[in-house]
Short mmCIF file of C-alpha atoms and ligand atoms in Angstrom, two decimals:
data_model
loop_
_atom_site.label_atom_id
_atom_site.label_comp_id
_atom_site.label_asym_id
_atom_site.label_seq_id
_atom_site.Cartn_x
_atom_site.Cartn_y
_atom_site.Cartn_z
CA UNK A 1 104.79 71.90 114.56
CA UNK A 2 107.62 70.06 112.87
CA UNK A 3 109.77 71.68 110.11
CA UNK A 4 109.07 71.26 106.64
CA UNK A 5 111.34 69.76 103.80
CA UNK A 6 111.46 72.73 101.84
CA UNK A 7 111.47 70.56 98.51
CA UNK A 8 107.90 69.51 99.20
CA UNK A 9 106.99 72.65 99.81
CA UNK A 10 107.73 73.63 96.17
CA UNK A 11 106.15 70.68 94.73
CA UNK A 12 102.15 70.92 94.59
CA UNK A 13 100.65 67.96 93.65
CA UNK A 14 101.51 65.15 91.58
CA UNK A 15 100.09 66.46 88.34
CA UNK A 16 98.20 63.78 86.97
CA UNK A 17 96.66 62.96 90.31
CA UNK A 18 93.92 65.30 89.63
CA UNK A 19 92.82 64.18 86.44
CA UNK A 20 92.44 60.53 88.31
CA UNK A 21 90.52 62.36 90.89
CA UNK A 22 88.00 63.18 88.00
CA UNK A 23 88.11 60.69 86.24
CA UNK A 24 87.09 58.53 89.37
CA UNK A 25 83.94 61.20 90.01
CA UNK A 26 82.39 60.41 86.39
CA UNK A 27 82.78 56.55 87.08
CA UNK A 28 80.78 56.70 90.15
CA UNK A 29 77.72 58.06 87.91
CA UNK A 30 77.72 54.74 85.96
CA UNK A 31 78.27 55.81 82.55
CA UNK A 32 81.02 54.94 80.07
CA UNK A 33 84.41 56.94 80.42
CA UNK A 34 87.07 56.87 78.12
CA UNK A 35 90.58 56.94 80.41
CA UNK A 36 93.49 57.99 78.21
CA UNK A 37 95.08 59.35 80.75
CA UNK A 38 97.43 57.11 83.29
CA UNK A 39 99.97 55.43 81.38
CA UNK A 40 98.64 51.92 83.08
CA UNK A 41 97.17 50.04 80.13
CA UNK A 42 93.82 48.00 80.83
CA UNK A 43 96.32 44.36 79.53
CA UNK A 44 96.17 41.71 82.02
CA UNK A 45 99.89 40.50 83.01
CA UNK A 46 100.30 37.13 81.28
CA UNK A 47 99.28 33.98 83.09
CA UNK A 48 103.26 32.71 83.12
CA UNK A 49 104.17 35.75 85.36
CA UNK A 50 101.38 36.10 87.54
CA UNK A 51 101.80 31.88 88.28
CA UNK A 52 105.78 32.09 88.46
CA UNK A 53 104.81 34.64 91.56
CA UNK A 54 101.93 32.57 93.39
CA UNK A 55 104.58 29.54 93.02
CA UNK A 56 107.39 31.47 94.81
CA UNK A 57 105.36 32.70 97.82
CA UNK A 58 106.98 30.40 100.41
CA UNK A 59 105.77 29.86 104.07
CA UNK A 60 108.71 31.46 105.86
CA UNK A 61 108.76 35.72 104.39
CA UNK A 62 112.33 36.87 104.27
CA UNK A 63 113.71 40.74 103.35
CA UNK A 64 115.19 40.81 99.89
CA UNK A 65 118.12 42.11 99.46
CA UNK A 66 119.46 45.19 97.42
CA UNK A 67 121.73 43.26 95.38
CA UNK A 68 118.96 41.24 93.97
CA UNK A 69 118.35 37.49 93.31
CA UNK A 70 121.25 36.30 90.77
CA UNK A 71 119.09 34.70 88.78
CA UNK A 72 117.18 37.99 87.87
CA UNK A 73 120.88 39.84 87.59
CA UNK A 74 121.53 36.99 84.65
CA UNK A 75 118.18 37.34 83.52
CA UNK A 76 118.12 40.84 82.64
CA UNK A 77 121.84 40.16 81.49
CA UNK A 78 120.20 37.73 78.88
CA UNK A 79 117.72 40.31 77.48
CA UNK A 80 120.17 43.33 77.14
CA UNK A 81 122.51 40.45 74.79
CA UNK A 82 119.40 39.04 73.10
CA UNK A 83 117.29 42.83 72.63
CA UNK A 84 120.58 44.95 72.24
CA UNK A 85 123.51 42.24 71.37
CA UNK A 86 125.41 43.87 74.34
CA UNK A 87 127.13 41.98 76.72
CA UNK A 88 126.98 42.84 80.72
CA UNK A 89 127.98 41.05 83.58
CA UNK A 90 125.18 40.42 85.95
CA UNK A 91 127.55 40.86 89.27
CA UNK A 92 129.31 43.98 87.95
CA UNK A 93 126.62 45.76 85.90
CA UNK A 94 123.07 44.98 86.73
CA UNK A 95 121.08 46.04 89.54
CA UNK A 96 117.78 45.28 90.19
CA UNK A 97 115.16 47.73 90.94
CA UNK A 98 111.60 48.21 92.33
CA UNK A 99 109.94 49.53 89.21
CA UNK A 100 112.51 52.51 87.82
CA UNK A 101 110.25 55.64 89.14
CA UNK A 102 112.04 54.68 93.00
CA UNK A 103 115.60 54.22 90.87
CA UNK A 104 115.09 57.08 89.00
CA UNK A 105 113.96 59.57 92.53
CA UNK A 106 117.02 58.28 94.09
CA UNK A 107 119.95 58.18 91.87
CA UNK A 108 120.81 61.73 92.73
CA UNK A 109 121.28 60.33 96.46
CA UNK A 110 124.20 58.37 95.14
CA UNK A 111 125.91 61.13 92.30
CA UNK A 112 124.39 64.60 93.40
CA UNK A 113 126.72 66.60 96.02
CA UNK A 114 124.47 69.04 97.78
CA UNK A 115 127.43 71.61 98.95
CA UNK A 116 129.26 71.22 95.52
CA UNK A 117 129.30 73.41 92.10
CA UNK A 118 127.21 70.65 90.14
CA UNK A 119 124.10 70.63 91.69
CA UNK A 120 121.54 70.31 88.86
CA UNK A 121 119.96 67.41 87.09
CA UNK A 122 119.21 68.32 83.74
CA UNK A 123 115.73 66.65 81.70
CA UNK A 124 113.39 67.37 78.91
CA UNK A 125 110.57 69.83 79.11
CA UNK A 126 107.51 68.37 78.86
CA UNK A 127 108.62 65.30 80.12
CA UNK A 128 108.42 62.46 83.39
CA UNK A 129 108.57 64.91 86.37
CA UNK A 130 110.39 62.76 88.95
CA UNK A 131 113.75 63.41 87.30
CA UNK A 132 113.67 66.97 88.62
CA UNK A 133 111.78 66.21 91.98
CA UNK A 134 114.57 63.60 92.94
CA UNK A 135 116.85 66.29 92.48
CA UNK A 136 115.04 68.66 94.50
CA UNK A 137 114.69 66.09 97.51
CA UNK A 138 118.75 65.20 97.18
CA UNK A 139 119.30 68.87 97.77
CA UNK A 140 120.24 70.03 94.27
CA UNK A 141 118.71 71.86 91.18
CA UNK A 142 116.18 70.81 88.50
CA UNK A 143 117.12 72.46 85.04
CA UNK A 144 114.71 71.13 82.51
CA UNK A 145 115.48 71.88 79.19
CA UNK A 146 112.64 72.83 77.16
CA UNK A 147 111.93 70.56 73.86
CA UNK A 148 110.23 71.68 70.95
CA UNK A 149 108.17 69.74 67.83
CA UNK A 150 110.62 71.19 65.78
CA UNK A 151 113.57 69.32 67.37
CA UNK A 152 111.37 66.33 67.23
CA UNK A 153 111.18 66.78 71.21
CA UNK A 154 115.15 65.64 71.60
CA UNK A 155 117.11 66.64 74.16
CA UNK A 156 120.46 67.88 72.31
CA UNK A 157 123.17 68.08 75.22
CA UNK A 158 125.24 69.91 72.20
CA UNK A 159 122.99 72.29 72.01
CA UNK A 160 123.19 73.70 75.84
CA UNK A 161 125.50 75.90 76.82
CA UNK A 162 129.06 74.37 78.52
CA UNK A 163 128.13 76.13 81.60
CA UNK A 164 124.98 74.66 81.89
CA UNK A 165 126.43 71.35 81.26
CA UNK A 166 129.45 72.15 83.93
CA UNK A 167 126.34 73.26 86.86
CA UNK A 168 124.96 69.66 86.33
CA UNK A 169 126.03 66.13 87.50
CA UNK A 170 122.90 64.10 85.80
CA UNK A 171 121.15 64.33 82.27
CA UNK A 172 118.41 62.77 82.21
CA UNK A 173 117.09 61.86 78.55
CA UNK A 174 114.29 59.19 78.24
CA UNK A 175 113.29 57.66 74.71
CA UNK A 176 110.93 56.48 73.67
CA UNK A 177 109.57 59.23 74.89
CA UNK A 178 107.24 60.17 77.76
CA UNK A 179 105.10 62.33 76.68
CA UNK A 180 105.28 62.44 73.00
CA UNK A 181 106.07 59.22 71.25
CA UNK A 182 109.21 60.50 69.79
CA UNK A 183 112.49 58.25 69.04
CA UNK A 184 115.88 58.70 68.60
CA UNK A 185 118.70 56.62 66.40
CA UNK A 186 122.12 55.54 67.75
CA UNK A 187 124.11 58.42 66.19
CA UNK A 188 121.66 60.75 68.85
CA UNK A 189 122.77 58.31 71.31
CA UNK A 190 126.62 58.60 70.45
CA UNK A 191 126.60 62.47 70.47
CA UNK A 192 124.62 62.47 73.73
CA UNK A 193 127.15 59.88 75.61
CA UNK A 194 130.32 62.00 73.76
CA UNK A 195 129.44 65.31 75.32
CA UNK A 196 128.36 63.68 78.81
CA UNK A 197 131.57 62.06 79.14
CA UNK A 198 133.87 65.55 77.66
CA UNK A 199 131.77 67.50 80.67
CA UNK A 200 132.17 65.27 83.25
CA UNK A 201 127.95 64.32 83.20
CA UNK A 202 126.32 61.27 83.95
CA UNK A 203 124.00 59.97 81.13
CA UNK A 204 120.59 58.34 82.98
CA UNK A 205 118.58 56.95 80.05
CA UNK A 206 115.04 56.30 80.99
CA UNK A 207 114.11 53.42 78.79
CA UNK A 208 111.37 52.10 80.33
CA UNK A 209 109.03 52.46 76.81
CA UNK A 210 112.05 50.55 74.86
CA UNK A 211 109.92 48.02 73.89
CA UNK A 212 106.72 49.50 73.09
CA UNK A 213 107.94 50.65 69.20
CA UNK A 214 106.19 50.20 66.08
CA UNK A 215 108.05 50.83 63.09
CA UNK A 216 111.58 49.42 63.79
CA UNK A 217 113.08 48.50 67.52
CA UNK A 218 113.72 51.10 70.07
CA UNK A 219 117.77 51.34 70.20
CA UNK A 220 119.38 51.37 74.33
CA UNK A 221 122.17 53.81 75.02
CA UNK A 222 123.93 50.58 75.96
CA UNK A 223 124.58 50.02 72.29
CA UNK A 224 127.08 52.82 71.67
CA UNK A 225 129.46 52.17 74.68
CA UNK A 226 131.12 49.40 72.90
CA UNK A 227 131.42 47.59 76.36
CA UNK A 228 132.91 50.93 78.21
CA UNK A 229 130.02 52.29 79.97
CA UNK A 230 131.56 54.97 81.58
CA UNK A 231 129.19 57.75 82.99
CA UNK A 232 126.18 55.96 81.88
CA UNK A 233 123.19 53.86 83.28
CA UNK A 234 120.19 52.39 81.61
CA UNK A 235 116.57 52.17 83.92
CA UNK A 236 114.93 49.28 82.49
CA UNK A 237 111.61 48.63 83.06
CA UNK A 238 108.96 45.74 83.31
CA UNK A 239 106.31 47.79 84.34
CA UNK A 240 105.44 48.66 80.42
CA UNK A 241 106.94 45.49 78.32
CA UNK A 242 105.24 43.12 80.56
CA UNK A 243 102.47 44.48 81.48
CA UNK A 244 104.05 44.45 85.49
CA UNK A 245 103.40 47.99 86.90
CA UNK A 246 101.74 45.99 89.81
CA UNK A 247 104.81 44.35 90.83
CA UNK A 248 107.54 47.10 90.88
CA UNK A 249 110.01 45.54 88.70
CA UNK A 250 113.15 46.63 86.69
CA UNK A 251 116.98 47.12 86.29
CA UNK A 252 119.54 49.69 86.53
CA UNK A 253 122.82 48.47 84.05
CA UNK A 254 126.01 50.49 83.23
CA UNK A 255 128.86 51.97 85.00
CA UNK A 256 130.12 49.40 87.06
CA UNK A 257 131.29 52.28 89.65
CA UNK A 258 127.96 53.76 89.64
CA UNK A 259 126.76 49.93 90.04
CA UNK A 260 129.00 49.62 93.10
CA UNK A 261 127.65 53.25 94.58
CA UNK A 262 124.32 52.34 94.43
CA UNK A 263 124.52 48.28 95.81
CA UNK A 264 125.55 50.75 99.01
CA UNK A 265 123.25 53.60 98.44
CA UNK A 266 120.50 51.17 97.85
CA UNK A 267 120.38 49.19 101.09
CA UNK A 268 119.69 52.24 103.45
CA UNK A 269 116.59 52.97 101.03
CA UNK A 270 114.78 49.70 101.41
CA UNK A 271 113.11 49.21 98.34
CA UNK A 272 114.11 46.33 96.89
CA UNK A 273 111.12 44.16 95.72
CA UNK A 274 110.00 41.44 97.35
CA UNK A 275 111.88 37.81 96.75
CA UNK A 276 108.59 36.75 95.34
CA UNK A 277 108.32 39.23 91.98
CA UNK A 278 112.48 38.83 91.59
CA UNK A 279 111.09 35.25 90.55
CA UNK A 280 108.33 36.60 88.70
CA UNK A 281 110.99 39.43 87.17
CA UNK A 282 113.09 36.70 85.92
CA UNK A 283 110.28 34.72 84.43
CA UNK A 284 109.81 37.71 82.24
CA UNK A 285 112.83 38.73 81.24
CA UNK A 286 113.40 35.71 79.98
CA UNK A 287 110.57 35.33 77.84
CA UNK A 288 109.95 37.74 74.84
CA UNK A 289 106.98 36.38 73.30
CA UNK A 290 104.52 37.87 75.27
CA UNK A 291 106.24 41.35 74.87
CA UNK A 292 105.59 41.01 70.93
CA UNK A 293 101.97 40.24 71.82
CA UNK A 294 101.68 43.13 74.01
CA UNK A 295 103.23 45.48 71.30
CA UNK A 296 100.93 43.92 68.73
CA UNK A 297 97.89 45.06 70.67
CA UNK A 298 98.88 48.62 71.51
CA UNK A 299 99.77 48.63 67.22
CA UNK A 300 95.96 48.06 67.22
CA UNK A 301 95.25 50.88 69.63
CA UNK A 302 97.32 53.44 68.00
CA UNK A 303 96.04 52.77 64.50
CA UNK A 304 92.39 53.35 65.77
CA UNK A 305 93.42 56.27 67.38
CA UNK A 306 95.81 58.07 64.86
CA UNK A 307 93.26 56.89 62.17
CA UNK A 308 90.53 59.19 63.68
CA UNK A 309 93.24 62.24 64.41
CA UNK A 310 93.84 61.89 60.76
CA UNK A 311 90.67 61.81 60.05
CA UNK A 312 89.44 64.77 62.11
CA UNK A 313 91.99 66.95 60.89
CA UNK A 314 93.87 67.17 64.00
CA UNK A 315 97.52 67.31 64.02
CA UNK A 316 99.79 64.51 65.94
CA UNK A 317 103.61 65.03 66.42
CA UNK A 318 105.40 62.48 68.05
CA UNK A 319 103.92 59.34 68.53
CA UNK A 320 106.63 56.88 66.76
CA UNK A 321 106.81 54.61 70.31
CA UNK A 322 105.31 54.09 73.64
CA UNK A 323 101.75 53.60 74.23
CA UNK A 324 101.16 57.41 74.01
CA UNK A 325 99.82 60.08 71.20
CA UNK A 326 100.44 63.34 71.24
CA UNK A 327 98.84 66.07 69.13
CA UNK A 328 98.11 69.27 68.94
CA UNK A 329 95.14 70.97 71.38
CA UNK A 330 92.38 72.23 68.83
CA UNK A 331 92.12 75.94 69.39
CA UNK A 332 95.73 75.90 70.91
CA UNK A 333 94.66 75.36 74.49
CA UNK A 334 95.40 71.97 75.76
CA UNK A 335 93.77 72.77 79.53
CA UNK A 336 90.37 74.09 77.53
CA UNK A 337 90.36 70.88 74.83
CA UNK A 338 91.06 68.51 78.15
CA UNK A 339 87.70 70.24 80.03
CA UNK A 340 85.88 69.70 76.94
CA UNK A 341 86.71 65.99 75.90
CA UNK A 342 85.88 65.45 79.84
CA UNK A 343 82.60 67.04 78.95
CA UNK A 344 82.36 64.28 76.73
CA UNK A 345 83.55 61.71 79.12
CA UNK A 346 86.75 60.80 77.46
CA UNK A 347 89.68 61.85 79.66
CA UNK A 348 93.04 63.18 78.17
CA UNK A 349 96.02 64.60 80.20
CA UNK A 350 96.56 68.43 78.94
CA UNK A 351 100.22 68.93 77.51
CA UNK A 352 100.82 71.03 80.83
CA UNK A 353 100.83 68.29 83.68
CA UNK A 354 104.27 67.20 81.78
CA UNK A 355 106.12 70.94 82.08
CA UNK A 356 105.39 74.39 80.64
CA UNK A 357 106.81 73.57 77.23
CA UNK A 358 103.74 70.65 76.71
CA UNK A 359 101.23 73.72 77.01
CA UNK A 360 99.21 73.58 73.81
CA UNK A 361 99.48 69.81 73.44
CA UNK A 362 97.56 66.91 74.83
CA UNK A 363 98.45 62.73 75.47
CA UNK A 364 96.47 60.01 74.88
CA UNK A 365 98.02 57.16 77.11
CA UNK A 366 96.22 54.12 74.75
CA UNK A 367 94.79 52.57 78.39
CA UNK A 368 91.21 51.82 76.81
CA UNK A 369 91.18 48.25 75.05
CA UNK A 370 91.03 48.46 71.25
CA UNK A 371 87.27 48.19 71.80
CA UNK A 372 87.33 51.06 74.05
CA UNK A 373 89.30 53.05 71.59
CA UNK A 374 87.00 52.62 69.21
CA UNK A 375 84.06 53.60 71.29
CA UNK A 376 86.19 56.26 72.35
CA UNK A 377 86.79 58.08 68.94
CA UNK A 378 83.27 57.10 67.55
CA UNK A 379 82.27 59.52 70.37
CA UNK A 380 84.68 61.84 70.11
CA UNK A 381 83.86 62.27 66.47
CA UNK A 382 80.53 63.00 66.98
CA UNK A 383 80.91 65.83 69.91
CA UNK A 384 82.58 67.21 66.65
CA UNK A 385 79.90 66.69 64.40
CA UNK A 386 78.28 68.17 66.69
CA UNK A 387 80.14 71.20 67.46
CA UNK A 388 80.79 70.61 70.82
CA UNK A 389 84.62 70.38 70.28
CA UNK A 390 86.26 72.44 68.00
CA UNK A 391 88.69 71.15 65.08
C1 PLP B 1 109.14 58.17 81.52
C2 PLP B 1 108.81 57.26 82.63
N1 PLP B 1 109.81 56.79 83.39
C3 PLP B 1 109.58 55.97 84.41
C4 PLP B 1 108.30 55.57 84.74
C5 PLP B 1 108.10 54.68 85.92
O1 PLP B 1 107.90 53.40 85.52
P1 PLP B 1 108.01 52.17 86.52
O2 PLP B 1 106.67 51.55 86.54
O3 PLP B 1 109.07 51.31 85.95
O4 PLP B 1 108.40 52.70 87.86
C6 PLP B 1 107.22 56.03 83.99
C7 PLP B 1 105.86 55.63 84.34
O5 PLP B 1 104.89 55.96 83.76
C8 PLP B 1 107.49 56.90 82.90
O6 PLP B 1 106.51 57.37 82.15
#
């Protein structure tokens, strides 16, 4: 019998698989199910991406490379000046990615030194597990930091301990956030990039929900490095703004150093995406139009379902950006509330599956089309009626 990476040992499995699992059992009875719970929203990609693929499928099949198509390096160039007004160079700053979960799993395989003192990779509890499972599988530590509704669910790198900050090499932070909703302004941004850089840290902001906001435009990290980007990297992501999670598409920018590690980390991996969605990538990072559509139609989603939360009494925190709601489990137990909305065929992922410190909460990933929603909650609000849920 082989040996066993001890890593995968630890892990179990992927938390939300389950709840897929499930929710694939009460489809194959027919009747309607509400699936709030995968954050892949029921949108079809727009017609200008899917044809800017077909049209690059040539007859000769060829391995992309790492580096990425230069036209897709300038292209996500162009949207970092014309989202964030910051300027990067496409050859020194960009790289492209396969979607950012891979990027994210293996940056530690280009920062994290498995014999050395600063060995962890620090993240937000509840929160996107693959930040501490890529440390685990590059030999190092995961530390997650647990975040609380009265911190608004930020990570506050101030607030932890030097040691803790001198054991790491990565902190992760990831806003808008995954699970919650919640934001932050550029003064968070500023104090997180100031105490990175005085501890030697490297910043990794997830911002693959940047453009899924509401109220007023997700801010990057990349605005407060006034062109030094020292010690930090943005993931970008198309999977969310363009409705792409098909294609495996997105960006790494920052640190031109950390650039340079990873164009020769990134080779041995092999997961560059094909030559045929760089083309498609580019197409969409050039175009913003559809992305305000998009946004418009989760808007629609959310106000159905944080009308009805309202309504019902039910307490949301969070929930400023991304397509996710988060509120508080009725009766305090988000694995009990999550067994009893399934009773009701509407699936919800319990607080839990996102880290210890989500226990007691619940997300709504708004998946359902605003029709869906609406059946969704006209349901849901009768199992209360009812008193099949309580309040
Ligand atoms: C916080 C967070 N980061 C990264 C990802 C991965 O996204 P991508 O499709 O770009 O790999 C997800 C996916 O749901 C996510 O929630």
């Amino acid at each position: 019998m082989a040996t066993c990476n001890p890593a995968l040992e630890q892990l179990g499995g992927y938390p939300l698989a389950r709840l897929q699992d499930l929710a694939n059992d009460l489809r194959a009875d027919g009747g309607p199910v509400a699936d709030f719970s995968i954050g892949d929203p029921d949108e079809p990609t727009p017609p200008f991406i899917r044809e800017a693929l077909i049209d690059a499928v040539g007859p000769v099949s060829r391995y992309p490379t790492a580096a990425g198509q230069r036209a897709l390096r300038e292209a996500v160039a162009g949207w970092v000046r014309t989202r964030h007004g910051v300027e990067v160079d496409p050859d020194v700053h960009v790289l492209p990615s396969a979607g950012s979960k891979e990027a994210i799993f293996h940056l530690p395989l280009a920062v994290l030194d498995p014999h050395g003192p600063r060995r962890a990779v620090l993240w937000g509890d509840p929160g996107y597990p693959v930040y501490g499972r890529g440390a685990l599988f590059a030999g190092g530590v995961s530390d997650p930091v647990t975040l609380t509704d009265q911190d608004g669910w930020r990570l506050d790198l101030d607030a932890l301990p030097a040691e803790r900050l001198r054991a790491a090499c990565i902190a992760w932070v990831n806003y808008p956030h995954n699970p919650t909703g919640a934001t932050v302004d550029l003064d968070w941004y500023r104090r997180q990039v100031a105490t990175a850089r005085q501890h030697g840290l490297l910043l990794a902001s997830d911002e693959c929900y940047q453009e899924v906001w509401f109220d007023r435009p997700a801010p990057s990290v990349l605005e407060v490095c006034d062109g030094d980007f020292t010690d930090v990297l943005a993931f970008v992501s198309l999977s969310k703004r363009s409705g792409m999670t098909g294609y495996r598409a997105g960006a790494i920018v920052g640190d031109p150093e950390l650039i340079r590690r990873l164009r020769v980390l990134r080779p041995n991996v092999g997961t560059a995406s094909p030559d045929f969605v760089q083309v498609a990538a580019t197409a969409a990072w050039r175009d913003q139009t559809h992305v305000d559509a998009r946004r418009a139609v989760f808007a629609a989603k959310r106000d159905v379902v944080l009308g009805f939360l309202k309504d019902a009494g039910i307490e949301v925190s969070g929930s400023e950006a991304t397509f996710y709601v988060w509120f508080r489990a009725p009766g305090d137990d988000d694995a009990a509330y999550a067994e009893a909305l399934l009773r009701e065929r509407i699936i919800a992922s319990p607080g839990r599956a996102f880290g210890p410190a989500g226990a007691g909460w619940l997300r709504l990933a708004l998946v359902p089309t605003v029709q869906g929603c609406r059946d969704a909650v006209e349901r849901w609000a009768a199992a209360i009626d009812d008193g099949r849920l309580p309040v």
